[in-house]
């Protein structure tokens, strides 16, 4: 780590030089420009405008790097063209080296020019670790041995039409493999068993191939198990930057959402969803997020909950970036994929029972967006309940049961059976190696106890119910281009220090019993797009002051309509003159 001015930097990979002048010891900040030094336009005024451009585009470059300006006349040759009076360290006229260095800030240490990483603290506790590539262009990473997150200069990777994600900084949920780095699932017992990953998950490699820069791994609830912030033990739960700073970050993709909501220097984060861990954290942290159609993005290289439910997802603060990155990730093409057409939906369904218990202030924010949605699409909502739809369209063999009774245990049985059986090899390996039981948080043990009592026959029954559920939605909610808007967060203020009774009382709501709000995407198999639709004032018990809580809705459609839903969200936001980008920090808007 090198301290220059008021900032800390990590020296990255270096290029050895053949110095043709005189240099003293120490770390020398410098800037490389790719220009023709004999060009008449290189004046102090031109340099000043270049510095302004760099400062505007890049948070790593600062004016201290303007003390020494080198022109890269051709690959392998640098010539000193500006040396401020304040800097007496560097008196070399030119360097020779092998290769090409992109424009941007560097540090000369001895005779080696280093790329640099600005080191950012993680006050929200969202990260497990920061990472850097083991070599330039390498697909293998290494964890940095410090509690900072290393961020490369954006100037090293200017925007490119060929690689739309070039230079975009991304953090990855720590259930996803990254070559050279341990996957910990935020469990010390699991971490003790594992070596570093030998491959990067294909879903992440696809982003890397498009130019994304992986800067770290972010926290997850242990084994992606549903639990509140108080239930974490091996790792502390991340802090939600919104409002008073003590709101729940929500569920297993907590680190992904908290980091993106809090840090301007981060562009996207990757999470995953089994029972709602994309849409709920997005809503509670005031972000855009998507649970894609199940199966559209590979789950290879992810520590699983259930193969019938799991999918990676992406968080974003900017609807345009969200649209571009998600379509790229899904492999969509605006020119050839009919699901990305601009045709408006034919029906908007609102399930009234899902709005009944919300705080009045949240309802008001949601209602305002629903009205904007109606105006932008020229639709009038269809308000109904799932019980009404079920009475009208239920199979004859199930007509005596309500909708809730029919699917009361479906989601829970699928995820509990999967979670228990997918973690059984871990428990067995740990006992064999260490001779003891691995530590597991009380809510995790509770989950495993429930899963251990489920049979293959119960799973088979639940999967048949899942198919029935999915077909019912496609035929009676999402038929002919229909969409649905639902709340996607808790009905009031969810503080991180809340008590919810015994392990069973606090753990049961996280398991998927009783048809939770996220069931429509998790069991239905279609996409759910979380939309930050506003914020509402609340009286914080923490600060004793009025604060703002984000309010979110999710837009759902039939399987395969992922791109269409995102385009629809953007259309509504633009048509209603709503913000297309959310802020970082205490308030989203």
Coordinates of C-alpha atoms in Angstrom, one line a residue:
X1 CA 0.0 0.0 0.0
X2 CA 1.3 3.5 -1.0
X3 CA 0.0 6.7 0.5
X4 CA 0.1 9.7 -1.9
X5 CA -1.5 12.9 -0.7
X6 CA -4.7 12.0 1.2
X7 CA -5.3 8.7 -0.7
X8 CA -4.1 5.2 -0.5
X9 CA -3.2 3.1 -3.5
X10 CA -2.2 -0.5 -4.2
X11 CA 0.6 -1.0 -6.7
X12 CA -0.6 -3.3 -9.4
X13 CA 1.3 -5.2 -12.1
X14 CA 4.5 -3.4 -13.2
X15 CA 6.4 -2.9 -16.4
X16 CA 10.2 -2.8 -16.1
X17 CA 11.8 0.1 -17.9
X18 CA 15.1 1.0 -19.3
X19 CA 15.7 4.5 -17.8
X20 CA 17.6 6.9 -20.0
X21 CA 17.8 9.7 -17.4
X22 CA 18.3 10.2 -13.7
X23 CA 15.7 9.2 -11.1
X24 CA 15.8 9.2 -7.3
X25 CA 14.3 6.6 -4.9
X26 CA 10.6 6.6 -3.9
X27 CA 7.2 6.3 -5.4
X28 CA 6.6 8.8 -8.2
X29 CA 3.1 9.6 -9.4
X30 CA 2.7 10.2 -13.1
X31 CA 0.2 10.3 -15.9
X32 CA 0.6 8.6 -19.3
X33 CA -1.0 10.2 -22.4
X34 CA -1.1 8.6 -25.8
X35 CA -0.2 11.6 -28.0
X36 CA 2.2 12.9 -30.6
X37 CA 4.6 15.1 -28.6
X38 CA 5.5 17.2 -31.7
X39 CA 1.8 18.2 -32.2
X40 CA 1.4 22.0 -31.8
X41 CA -1.8 21.6 -29.8
X42 CA 0.0 20.4 -26.7
X43 CA -0.1 23.5 -24.6
X44 CA -0.6 24.1 -20.9
X45 CA -4.2 25.0 -21.7
X46 CA -4.7 21.8 -23.5
X47 CA -3.1 19.8 -20.7
X48 CA -5.4 21.6 -18.2
X49 CA -8.4 20.6 -20.2
X50 CA -7.1 17.0 -20.3
X51 CA -6.8 17.0 -16.5
X52 CA -10.4 18.3 -16.1
X53 CA -11.5 15.5 -18.4
X54 CA -9.7 12.8 -16.4
X55 CA -11.0 14.2 -13.1
X56 CA -14.5 14.1 -14.5
X57 CA -14.3 10.5 -15.8
X58 CA -12.2 8.9 -13.2
X59 CA -12.2 8.7 -9.4
X60 CA -8.7 7.2 -9.2
X61 CA -6.9 10.0 -11.1
X62 CA -6.3 13.2 -9.1
X63 CA -4.1 16.3 -9.7
X64 CA -1.1 14.8 -7.9
X65 CA -0.6 12.6 -11.0
X66 CA -0.3 15.7 -13.1
X67 CA 3.1 16.4 -11.6
X68 CA 4.8 14.2 -14.2
X69 CA 3.2 13.8 -17.6
X70 CA 4.6 11.4 -20.1
X71 CA 3.7 11.0 -23.8
X72 CA 3.5 7.5 -25.2
X73 CA 4.8 8.3 -28.6
X74 CA 4.7 4.6 -29.7
X75 CA 4.4 1.3 -27.8
X76 CA 7.4 0.9 -25.6
X77 CA 8.6 4.6 -25.5
X78 CA 7.6 7.3 -23.1
X79 CA 8.9 10.9 -23.1
X80 CA 8.6 13.4 -20.3
X81 CA 6.6 16.4 -21.5
X82 CA 5.6 18.1 -18.3
X83 CA 7.2 18.2 -14.8
X84 CA 5.7 20.6 -12.3
X85 CA 7.9 22.8 -10.2
X86 CA 6.7 21.2 -7.1
X87 CA 7.9 17.8 -8.1
X88 CA 11.7 17.5 -7.9
X89 CA 11.8 13.7 -7.8
X90 CA 11.8 12.8 -11.4
X91 CA 14.3 14.2 -13.8
X92 CA 14.3 11.4 -16.4
X93 CA 13.7 12.4 -20.0
X94 CA 12.5 9.1 -21.5
X95 CA 11.8 5.5 -20.7
X96 CA 11.9 2.4 -22.8
X97 CA 9.8 -0.7 -22.0
X98 CA 8.1 -3.7 -23.6
X99 CA 4.4 -3.4 -24.6
X100 CA 1.7 -0.7 -24.4
X101 CA 0.3 1.2 -21.4
X102 CA -3.1 2.7 -21.6
X103 CA -3.7 6.4 -20.7
X104 CA -4.1 7.0 -17.0
X105 CA -2.4 7.3 -13.6
X106 CA 0.6 5.2 -12.7
X107 CA 3.3 5.1 -10.0
X108 CA 7.0 4.7 -10.8
X109 CA 8.7 2.7 -8.1
X110 CA 12.4 2.2 -8.8
X111 CA 12.6 1.5 -12.5
X112 CA 9.1 -0.1 -12.7
X113 CA 5.9 1.6 -13.8
X114 CA 2.9 0.2 -11.9
X115 CA -0.8 0.4 -12.7
X116 CA -2.5 1.4 -9.5
X117 CA -5.7 0.6 -7.6
X118 CA -7.3 3.2 -5.4
X119 CA -8.1 1.6 -2.1
X120 CA -11.6 2.3 -0.8
X121 CA -12.8 1.4 2.7
X122 CA -15.9 -0.6 3.2
X123 CA -17.8 1.2 6.0
X124 CA -21.0 -0.7 5.2
X125 CA -19.3 -4.1 5.8
X126 CA -20.7 -5.3 2.5
X127 CA -17.6 -7.1 1.2
X128 CA -15.9 -10.4 2.1
X129 CA -12.8 -9.3 0.2
X130 CA -11.3 -7.3 -2.6
X131 CA -9.6 -9.0 -5.5
X132 CA -7.2 -8.2 -8.3
X133 CA -6.1 -10.3 -11.4
X134 CA -2.9 -12.2 -10.8
X135 CA -1.4 -10.9 -14.0
X136 CA -2.5 -8.4 -16.7
X137 CA -5.3 -9.9 -18.8
X138 CA -5.4 -13.0 -16.5
X139 CA -8.7 -14.7 -15.7
X140 CA -7.3 -15.8 -12.3
X141 CA -7.7 -13.6 -9.3
X142 CA -6.2 -13.2 -5.9
X143 CA -7.6 -11.9 -2.7
X144 CA -5.8 -8.8 -1.3
X145 CA -4.7 -9.2 2.3
X146 CA -6.3 -6.0 3.6
X147 CA -9.7 -4.6 4.5
X148 CA -9.9 -2.3 1.5
X149 CA -11.5 -2.7 -2.0
X150 CA -9.0 -2.1 -4.9
X151 CA -10.5 -0.1 -7.7
X152 CA -8.6 0.4 -11.0
X153 CA -8.6 3.6 -13.0
X154 CA -11.5 3.9 -15.4
X155 CA -9.0 5.5 -17.9
X156 CA -7.3 2.1 -18.4
X157 CA -10.6 0.8 -20.0
X158 CA -12.4 3.5 -22.0
X159 CA -15.9 2.7 -23.3
X160 CA -16.0 0.5 -26.4
X161 CA -18.8 -0.5 -28.7
X162 CA -17.2 -3.9 -29.0
X163 CA -17.2 -4.4 -25.3
X164 CA -20.1 -2.5 -23.7
X165 CA -19.0 -3.6 -20.2
X166 CA -15.4 -2.5 -20.6
X167 CA -14.1 -1.1 -17.4
X168 CA -17.4 -1.5 -15.5
X169 CA -16.7 -2.4 -11.9
X170 CA -18.6 -5.4 -10.6
X171 CA -18.7 -7.2 -7.3
X172 CA -19.9 -10.8 -7.0
X173 CA -21.9 -12.6 -4.3
X174 CA -19.7 -15.0 -2.4
X175 CA -21.6 -18.1 -3.4
X176 CA -20.2 -17.7 -6.9
X177 CA -16.8 -19.2 -7.9
X178 CA -14.0 -16.8 -9.0
X179 CA -10.9 -18.6 -10.2
X180 CA -8.1 -18.2 -7.6
X181 CA -10.4 -17.0 -4.8
X182 CA -12.1 -19.1 -2.1
X183 CA -15.9 -19.2 -2.1
X184 CA -16.8 -18.9 1.6
X185 CA -20.7 -18.7 1.5
X186 CA -20.0 -16.6 4.7
X187 CA -19.4 -19.7 6.7
X188 CA -16.1 -20.2 8.5
X189 CA -16.7 -24.0 8.6
X190 CA -17.2 -24.1 4.8
X191 CA -14.2 -21.8 4.2
X192 CA -12.0 -24.1 6.3
X193 CA -12.8 -27.0 3.9
X194 CA -12.3 -25.2 0.6
X195 CA -9.3 -24.5 -1.5
X196 CA -9.4 -21.6 -3.9
X197 CA -11.7 -22.0 -6.9
X198 CA -10.1 -23.5 -10.0
X199 CA -12.7 -22.0 -12.4
X200 CA -14.8 -18.9 -12.7
X201 CA -18.5 -19.5 -12.9
X202 CA -19.6 -19.2 -16.6
X203 CA -22.1 -16.5 -15.8
X204 CA -19.3 -14.3 -14.4
X205 CA -16.8 -15.3 -17.1
X206 CA -19.3 -14.0 -19.7
X207 CA -19.3 -10.6 -18.0
X208 CA -15.5 -10.6 -17.8
X209 CA -15.3 -11.5 -21.5
X210 CA -17.4 -8.4 -22.2
X211 CA -14.8 -6.2 -20.3
X212 CA -16.2 -6.2 -16.8
X213 CA -13.7 -5.6 -14.0
X214 CA -14.2 -7.8 -10.9
X215 CA -13.2 -5.9 -7.8
X216 CA -14.4 -8.1 -5.0
X217 CA -16.8 -10.6 -3.5
X218 CA -19.7 -9.5 -1.4
X219 CA -21.4 -11.0 1.6
X220 CA -24.3 -13.4 1.6
X221 CA -26.4 -14.9 4.4
X222 CA -24.7 -18.2 5.2
X223 CA -25.4 -20.7 2.4
X224 CA -27.9 -18.2 1.0
X225 CA -30.2 -19.2 3.8
X226 CA -33.1 -16.8 4.6
X227 CA -32.4 -14.9 7.9
X228 CA -32.4 -11.4 9.4
X229 CA -29.4 -9.3 10.2
X230 CA -29.4 -10.4 13.8
X231 CA -29.1 -14.0 12.8
X232 CA -25.7 -13.8 11.2
X233 CA -22.9 -15.1 13.4
X234 CA -19.7 -16.0 11.5
X235 CA -19.9 -12.7 9.6
X236 CA -21.7 -9.4 10.5
X237 CA -24.6 -8.6 8.2
X238 CA -24.0 -5.6 5.9
X239 CA -25.5 -2.2 6.7
X240 CA -28.2 -0.7 4.5
X241 CA -27.0 2.8 3.6
X242 CA -30.6 4.1 3.1
X243 CA -32.5 6.0 5.7
X244 CA -31.2 5.9 9.2
X245 CA -28.5 3.3 8.3
X246 CA -30.1 0.6 10.4
X247 CA -32.8 -0.8 8.0
X248 CA -32.6 -4.4 7.0
X249 CA -30.6 -5.1 3.9
X250 CA -32.9 -8.1 3.2
X251 CA -32.1 -11.7 2.6
X252 CA -29.2 -13.5 1.0
X253 CA -28.0 -11.0 -1.6
X254 CA -27.6 -8.4 1.1
X255 CA -24.0 -7.6 0.4
X256 CA -24.6 -7.1 -3.3
X257 CA -27.5 -4.7 -2.7
X258 CA -25.9 -2.7 0.2
X259 CA -22.6 -2.2 -1.7
X260 CA -24.2 -0.9 -4.8
X261 CA -26.6 1.4 -2.9
X262 CA -23.7 2.8 -0.9
X263 CA -20.7 3.1 -3.1
X264 CA -20.6 5.4 -6.1
X265 CA -17.3 3.7 -7.3
X266 CA -19.2 0.4 -8.0
X267 CA -21.2 0.0 -11.2
X268 CA -23.1 -3.3 -10.9
X269 CA -23.3 -6.2 -8.4
X270 CA -24.2 -9.8 -9.0
X271 CA -26.5 -11.7 -6.6
X272 CA -28.7 -14.7 -6.8
X273 CA -32.3 -15.6 -6.2
X274 CA -34.0 -18.7 -4.9
X275 CA -36.9 -17.4 -2.9
X276 CA -36.7 -13.6 -3.5
X277 CA -33.1 -12.7 -2.9
X278 CA -32.9 -10.4 -5.9
X279 CA -36.2 -8.5 -5.8
X280 CA -36.4 -8.0 -2.0
X281 CA -32.8 -6.6 -1.5
X282 CA -33.3 -4.4 -4.6
X283 CA -36.5 -2.9 -3.0
X284 CA -35.1 -2.5 0.5
X285 CA -31.9 -0.8 -0.8
X286 CA -33.6 1.3 -3.5
X287 CA -32.1 -0.4 -6.6
X288 CA -33.1 -1.9 -9.9
X289 CA -32.7 -5.7 -9.9
X290 CA -33.9 -8.7 -11.8
X291 CA -34.6 -12.3 -11.0
X292 CA -34.3 -13.6 -14.6
X293 CA -36.4 -16.4 -16.2
X294 CA -35.3 -19.6 -14.5
X295 CA -32.7 -21.3 -16.6
X296 CA -31.7 -18.4 -18.8
X297 CA -28.4 -17.8 -17.0
X298 CA -26.2 -20.7 -16.0
X299 CA -26.0 -21.7 -12.3
X300 CA -22.7 -23.6 -12.9
X301 CA -20.2 -22.5 -10.3
X302 CA -22.8 -21.4 -7.8
X303 CA -23.2 -23.1 -4.4
X304 CA -26.8 -24.3 -4.8
X305 CA -30.0 -24.0 -2.8
X306 CA -32.2 -25.8 -5.2
X307 CA -31.6 -26.3 -8.9
X308 CA -35.4 -25.9 -9.4
X309 CA -35.3 -22.3 -8.0
X310 CA -31.8 -20.9 -8.3
X311 CA -30.7 -18.2 -10.7
X312 CA -28.1 -15.4 -10.7
X313 CA -29.3 -11.8 -11.0
X314 CA -27.9 -8.3 -11.5
X315 CA -28.4 -5.1 -9.5
X316 CA -28.0 -1.6 -11.0
X317 CA -28.6 2.0 -10.1
X318 CA -29.3 3.2 -13.7
X319 CA -32.2 1.8 -15.8
X320 CA -30.2 2.3 -19.1
X321 CA -27.1 0.5 -17.8
X322 CA -29.4 -2.1 -16.3
X323 CA -31.1 -2.7 -19.6
X324 CA -27.9 -2.9 -21.6
X325 CA -26.0 -5.2 -19.1
X326 CA -28.9 -7.6 -18.5
X327 CA -29.6 -8.0 -22.3
X328 CA -25.9 -8.6 -22.8
X329 CA -25.9 -11.2 -20.0
X330 CA -28.9 -12.9 -21.3
X331 CA -27.5 -13.0 -24.8
X332 CA -30.4 -10.9 -26.2
X333 CA -30.5 -9.0 -29.4
X334 CA -32.7 -6.0 -29.9
X335 CA -32.8 -6.7 -33.7
X336 CA -33.8 -10.4 -33.6
X337 CA -35.6 -11.2 -30.3
X338 CA -39.3 -10.6 -30.4
X339 CA -39.5 -10.4 -26.7
X340 CA -37.7 -7.1 -26.7
X341 CA -40.4 -5.4 -28.9
X342 CA -42.0 -2.2 -27.9
X343 CA -45.5 -3.5 -28.0
X344 CA -47.5 -2.5 -24.9
X345 CA -48.9 -5.1 -22.5
X346 CA -52.5 -6.2 -23.0
X347 CA -53.4 -6.5 -19.3
X348 CA -52.1 -5.2 -15.9
X349 CA -53.1 -7.3 -12.9
X350 CA -53.1 -6.0 -9.4
X351 CA -53.6 -8.6 -6.6
X352 CA -55.4 -6.5 -4.0
X353 CA -54.7 -8.9 -1.1
X354 CA -50.9 -8.3 -1.5
X355 CA -51.4 -4.6 -0.8
X356 CA -53.7 -4.8 2.2
X357 CA -51.2 -4.9 5.1
X358 CA -48.8 -2.2 3.7
X359 CA -48.1 1.0 5.6
X360 CA -50.4 3.7 4.2
X361 CA -47.3 5.8 3.2
X362 CA -45.9 2.9 1.2
X363 CA -49.3 2.3 -0.5
X364 CA -49.4 5.9 -1.6
X365 CA -46.0 5.8 -3.3
X366 CA -46.9 2.5 -5.0
X367 CA -50.3 3.8 -6.1
X368 CA -48.7 6.8 -7.7
X369 CA -46.5 4.6 -9.8
X370 CA -49.3 2.3 -10.7
X371 CA -51.2 5.3 -12.0
X372 CA -48.2 6.4 -14.0
X373 CA -47.9 2.8 -15.4
X374 CA -51.5 2.9 -16.5
X375 CA -51.1 6.3 -18.3
X376 CA -47.8 5.3 -20.0
X377 CA -49.3 2.0 -21.3
X378 CA -52.9 3.2 -21.8
X379 CA -54.1 0.3 -19.7
X380 CA -56.6 0.1 -16.8
X381 CA -55.7 -2.3 -14.1
X382 CA -57.5 -5.5 -13.4
X383 CA -57.9 -5.8 -9.7
X384 CA -58.5 -9.2 -8.4
X385 CA -57.2 -11.8 -5.8
X386 CA -55.6 -15.2 -6.4
X387 CA -58.5 -16.8 -4.5
X388 CA -61.0 -15.3 -7.0
X389 CA -58.9 -16.5 -10.0
X390 CA -58.5 -19.9 -8.4
X391 CA -62.3 -20.3 -7.9
X392 CA -62.9 -19.5 -11.5
X393 CA -60.1 -21.6 -13.1
X394 CA -58.9 -24.2 -10.6
X395 CA -58.8 -27.8 -11.9
X396 CA -61.9 -29.8 -10.8
X397 CA -59.8 -32.1 -8.6
X398 CA -58.6 -29.1 -6.5
X399 CA -61.8 -27.0 -6.6
X400 CA -62.5 -27.6 -2.9
X401 CA -59.2 -26.1 -1.9
X402 CA -58.3 -22.4 -1.8
X403 CA -55.3 -21.1 -3.7
X404 CA -53.3 -20.7 -0.5
X405 CA -54.2 -24.2 0.7
X406 CA -53.2 -25.8 -2.6
X407 CA -49.7 -24.2 -2.6
X408 CA -49.1 -23.7 1.1
X409 CA -46.0 -25.9 1.3
X410 CA -44.9 -26.1 -2.3
X411 CA -42.1 -23.5 -2.3
X412 CA -40.9 -24.4 1.1
X413 CA -40.6 -28.1 0.4
X414 CA -38.6 -27.6 -2.8
X415 CA -36.1 -25.2 -1.2
X416 CA -35.8 -27.1 2.1
X417 CA -35.3 -30.4 0.4
X418 CA -32.7 -28.9 -1.9
X419 CA -30.9 -26.9 0.7
X420 CA -30.5 -29.8 3.1
X421 CA -29.4 -32.4 0.5
X422 CA -27.1 -29.9 -1.3
X423 CA -25.3 -29.2 2.0
X424 CA -25.1 -32.8 3.2
X425 CA -21.7 -33.5 1.5
X426 CA -20.3 -30.4 3.3
X427 CA -21.4 -31.7 6.7
X428 CA -20.1 -35.2 6.0
X429 CA -16.7 -33.9 4.7
X430 CA -16.3 -31.6 7.7
X431 CA -17.0 -34.4 10.2
X432 CA -14.5 -36.6 8.4
X433 CA -11.8 -34.1 8.4
X434 CA -12.2 -32.4 11.7
X435 CA -14.1 -35.0 13.8
X436 CA -16.8 -32.5 14.9
X437 CA -19.9 -31.0 13.6
X438 CA -19.5 -27.7 11.6
X439 CA -20.9 -24.6 13.2
X440 CA -24.2 -23.4 11.7
X441 CA -26.3 -20.5 12.8
X442 CA -29.5 -21.4 14.7
X443 CA -31.7 -20.5 11.7
X444 CA -29.5 -22.5 9.4
X445 CA -29.8 -25.6 11.7
X446 CA -33.5 -25.0 11.9
X447 CA -33.7 -25.1 8.1
X448 CA -31.6 -28.3 7.9
X449 CA -33.8 -30.0 10.5
X450 CA -36.9 -29.2 8.4
X451 CA -35.2 -30.4 5.2
X452 CA -34.0 -33.6 6.8
X453 CA -37.6 -34.7 7.4
X454 CA -38.7 -34.3 3.9
X455 CA -38.8 -37.3 1.5
X456 CA -38.3 -37.7 -2.2
X457 CA -42.0 -38.3 -2.6
X458 CA -42.7 -34.9 -1.0
X459 CA -40.3 -33.3 -3.4
X460 CA -42.0 -35.0 -6.3
X461 CA -45.4 -33.8 -5.2
X462 CA -44.1 -30.2 -4.7
X463 CA -42.6 -30.2 -8.2
X464 CA -45.9 -31.3 -9.7
X465 CA -47.5 -28.4 -7.8
X466 CA -44.9 -26.1 -9.1
X467 CA -45.7 -27.1 -12.7
X468 CA -49.4 -26.5 -11.9
X469 CA -48.7 -23.1 -10.4
X470 CA -46.5 -22.0 -13.4
X471 CA -49.1 -23.1 -15.9
X472 CA -51.9 -21.4 -14.0
X473 CA -50.0 -18.1 -14.1
X474 CA -49.2 -18.4 -17.8
X475 CA -52.8 -19.2 -18.7
X476 CA -54.7 -16.7 -16.4
X477 CA -52.3 -13.9 -15.5
X478 CA -49.6 -13.6 -18.1
X479 CA -51.6 -14.8 -21.1
X480 CA -51.6 -12.6 -24.2
X481 CA -48.9 -10.3 -22.9
X482 CA -50.3 -9.7 -19.5
X483 CA -48.1 -8.4 -16.7
X484 CA -48.5 -7.9 -12.9
X485 CA -47.2 -5.4 -10.4
X486 CA -46.6 -6.5 -6.8
X487 CA -44.9 -5.2 -3.7
X488 CA -41.6 -6.9 -3.1
X489 CA -40.6 -5.9 0.5
X490 CA -41.8 -6.1 4.0
X491 CA -45.0 -4.1 4.8
X492 CA -43.4 -1.5 7.1
X493 CA -40.0 -0.4 8.6
X494 CA -37.7 -3.5 8.8
X495 CA -34.9 -2.6 11.3
X496 CA -31.8 -4.7 11.4
X497 CA -32.0 -5.1 15.2
X498 CA -35.6 -6.4 15.3
X499 CA -36.5 -9.4 17.5
X500 CA -39.0 -11.9 16.1
X501 CA -39.4 -14.5 18.8
X502 CA -38.0 -18.0 19.0
X503 CA -35.9 -19.7 16.3
X504 CA -39.0 -21.3 14.9
X505 CA -41.0 -18.1 15.0
X506 CA -38.4 -16.0 13.3
X507 CA -37.2 -18.8 11.0
X508 CA -40.5 -20.0 9.6
X509 CA -41.3 -16.9 7.4
X510 CA -38.0 -17.3 5.6
X511 CA -38.7 -20.9 4.4
X512 CA -41.4 -20.2 1.7
X513 CA -44.5 -21.5 3.5
X514 CA -47.9 -19.9 3.0
X515 CA -47.3 -18.5 -0.5
X516 CA -45.0 -15.6 0.1
X517 CA -45.0 -12.6 -2.2
X518 CA -42.0 -13.8 -4.1
X519 CA -43.7 -17.1 -5.0
X520 CA -45.0 -15.8 -8.3
X521 CA -41.5 -15.7 -9.9
X522 CA -39.8 -18.4 -7.8
X523 CA -42.4 -21.0 -8.6
X524 CA -43.8 -19.4 -11.8
X525 CA -40.3 -19.5 -13.4
X526 CA -40.7 -16.1 -15.1
X527 CA -38.8 -12.9 -14.6
X528 CA -39.3 -10.4 -11.9
X529 CA -37.9 -6.9 -12.2
X530 CA -37.6 -4.8 -9.1
X531 CA -38.3 -1.1 -9.6
X532 CA -37.4 1.7 -7.1
X533 CA -40.6 3.6 -7.4
X534 CA -40.0 6.2 -4.7
X535 CA -39.4 6.7 -1.0
X536 CA -41.5 7.5 2.1
X537 CA -40.8 9.4 5.2
X538 CA -40.6 7.6 8.5
X539 CA -39.7 8.5 12.1
X540 CA -36.6 6.5 12.9
X541 CA -36.3 4.9 16.3
X542 CA -32.6 5.0 15.8
X543 CA -31.9 8.7 14.9
X544 CA -35.2 10.1 16.4
X545 CA -35.5 12.0 13.2
X546 CA -37.4 11.8 10.0
X547 CA -35.7 9.6 7.4
X548 CA -36.5 8.2 4.0
X549 CA -37.2 4.5 3.3
X550 CA -37.0 3.2 -0.3
X551 CA -40.2 1.8 -1.8
X552 CA -40.2 -0.8 -4.5
X553 CA -42.5 -2.7 -6.8
X554 CA -41.8 -5.7 -9.0
X555 CA -43.0 -6.2 -12.5
X556 CA -43.7 -9.8 -13.5
X557 CA -44.4 -11.5 -16.8
X558 CA -44.3 -14.9 -18.5
X559 CA -41.1 -16.8 -18.8
X560 CA -38.8 -15.4 -21.4
X561 CA -40.1 -11.8 -21.2
X562 CA -37.1 -10.5 -19.3
X563 CA -35.9 -7.9 -21.9
X564 CA -39.5 -6.9 -22.6
X565 CA -40.2 -6.1 -18.9
X566 CA -37.0 -4.0 -18.6
X567 CA -37.9 -2.1 -21.7
X568 CA -41.4 -1.6 -20.3
X569 CA -40.1 -0.3 -17.0
X570 CA -37.8 2.2 -18.8
X571 CA -40.7 3.3 -21.0
X572 CA -42.9 4.0 -18.0
X573 CA -40.1 5.9 -16.2
X574 CA -39.4 8.1 -19.2
X575 CA -43.1 8.7 -20.0
X576 CA -43.9 9.7 -16.5
X577 CA -40.8 11.9 -16.2
X578 CA -39.4 9.8 -13.3
X579 CA -35.7 9.5 -12.4
X580 CA -33.8 7.0 -14.5
X581 CA -30.9 6.8 -12.0
X582 CA -30.9 6.4 -8.2
X583 CA -28.4 8.0 -5.9
X584 CA -26.0 6.3 -3.5
X585 CA -26.2 6.9 0.2
X586 CA -29.1 7.8 2.6
X587 CA -31.7 8.7 -0.1
X588 CA -32.3 7.0 -3.4
X589 CA -33.9 10.1 -5.0

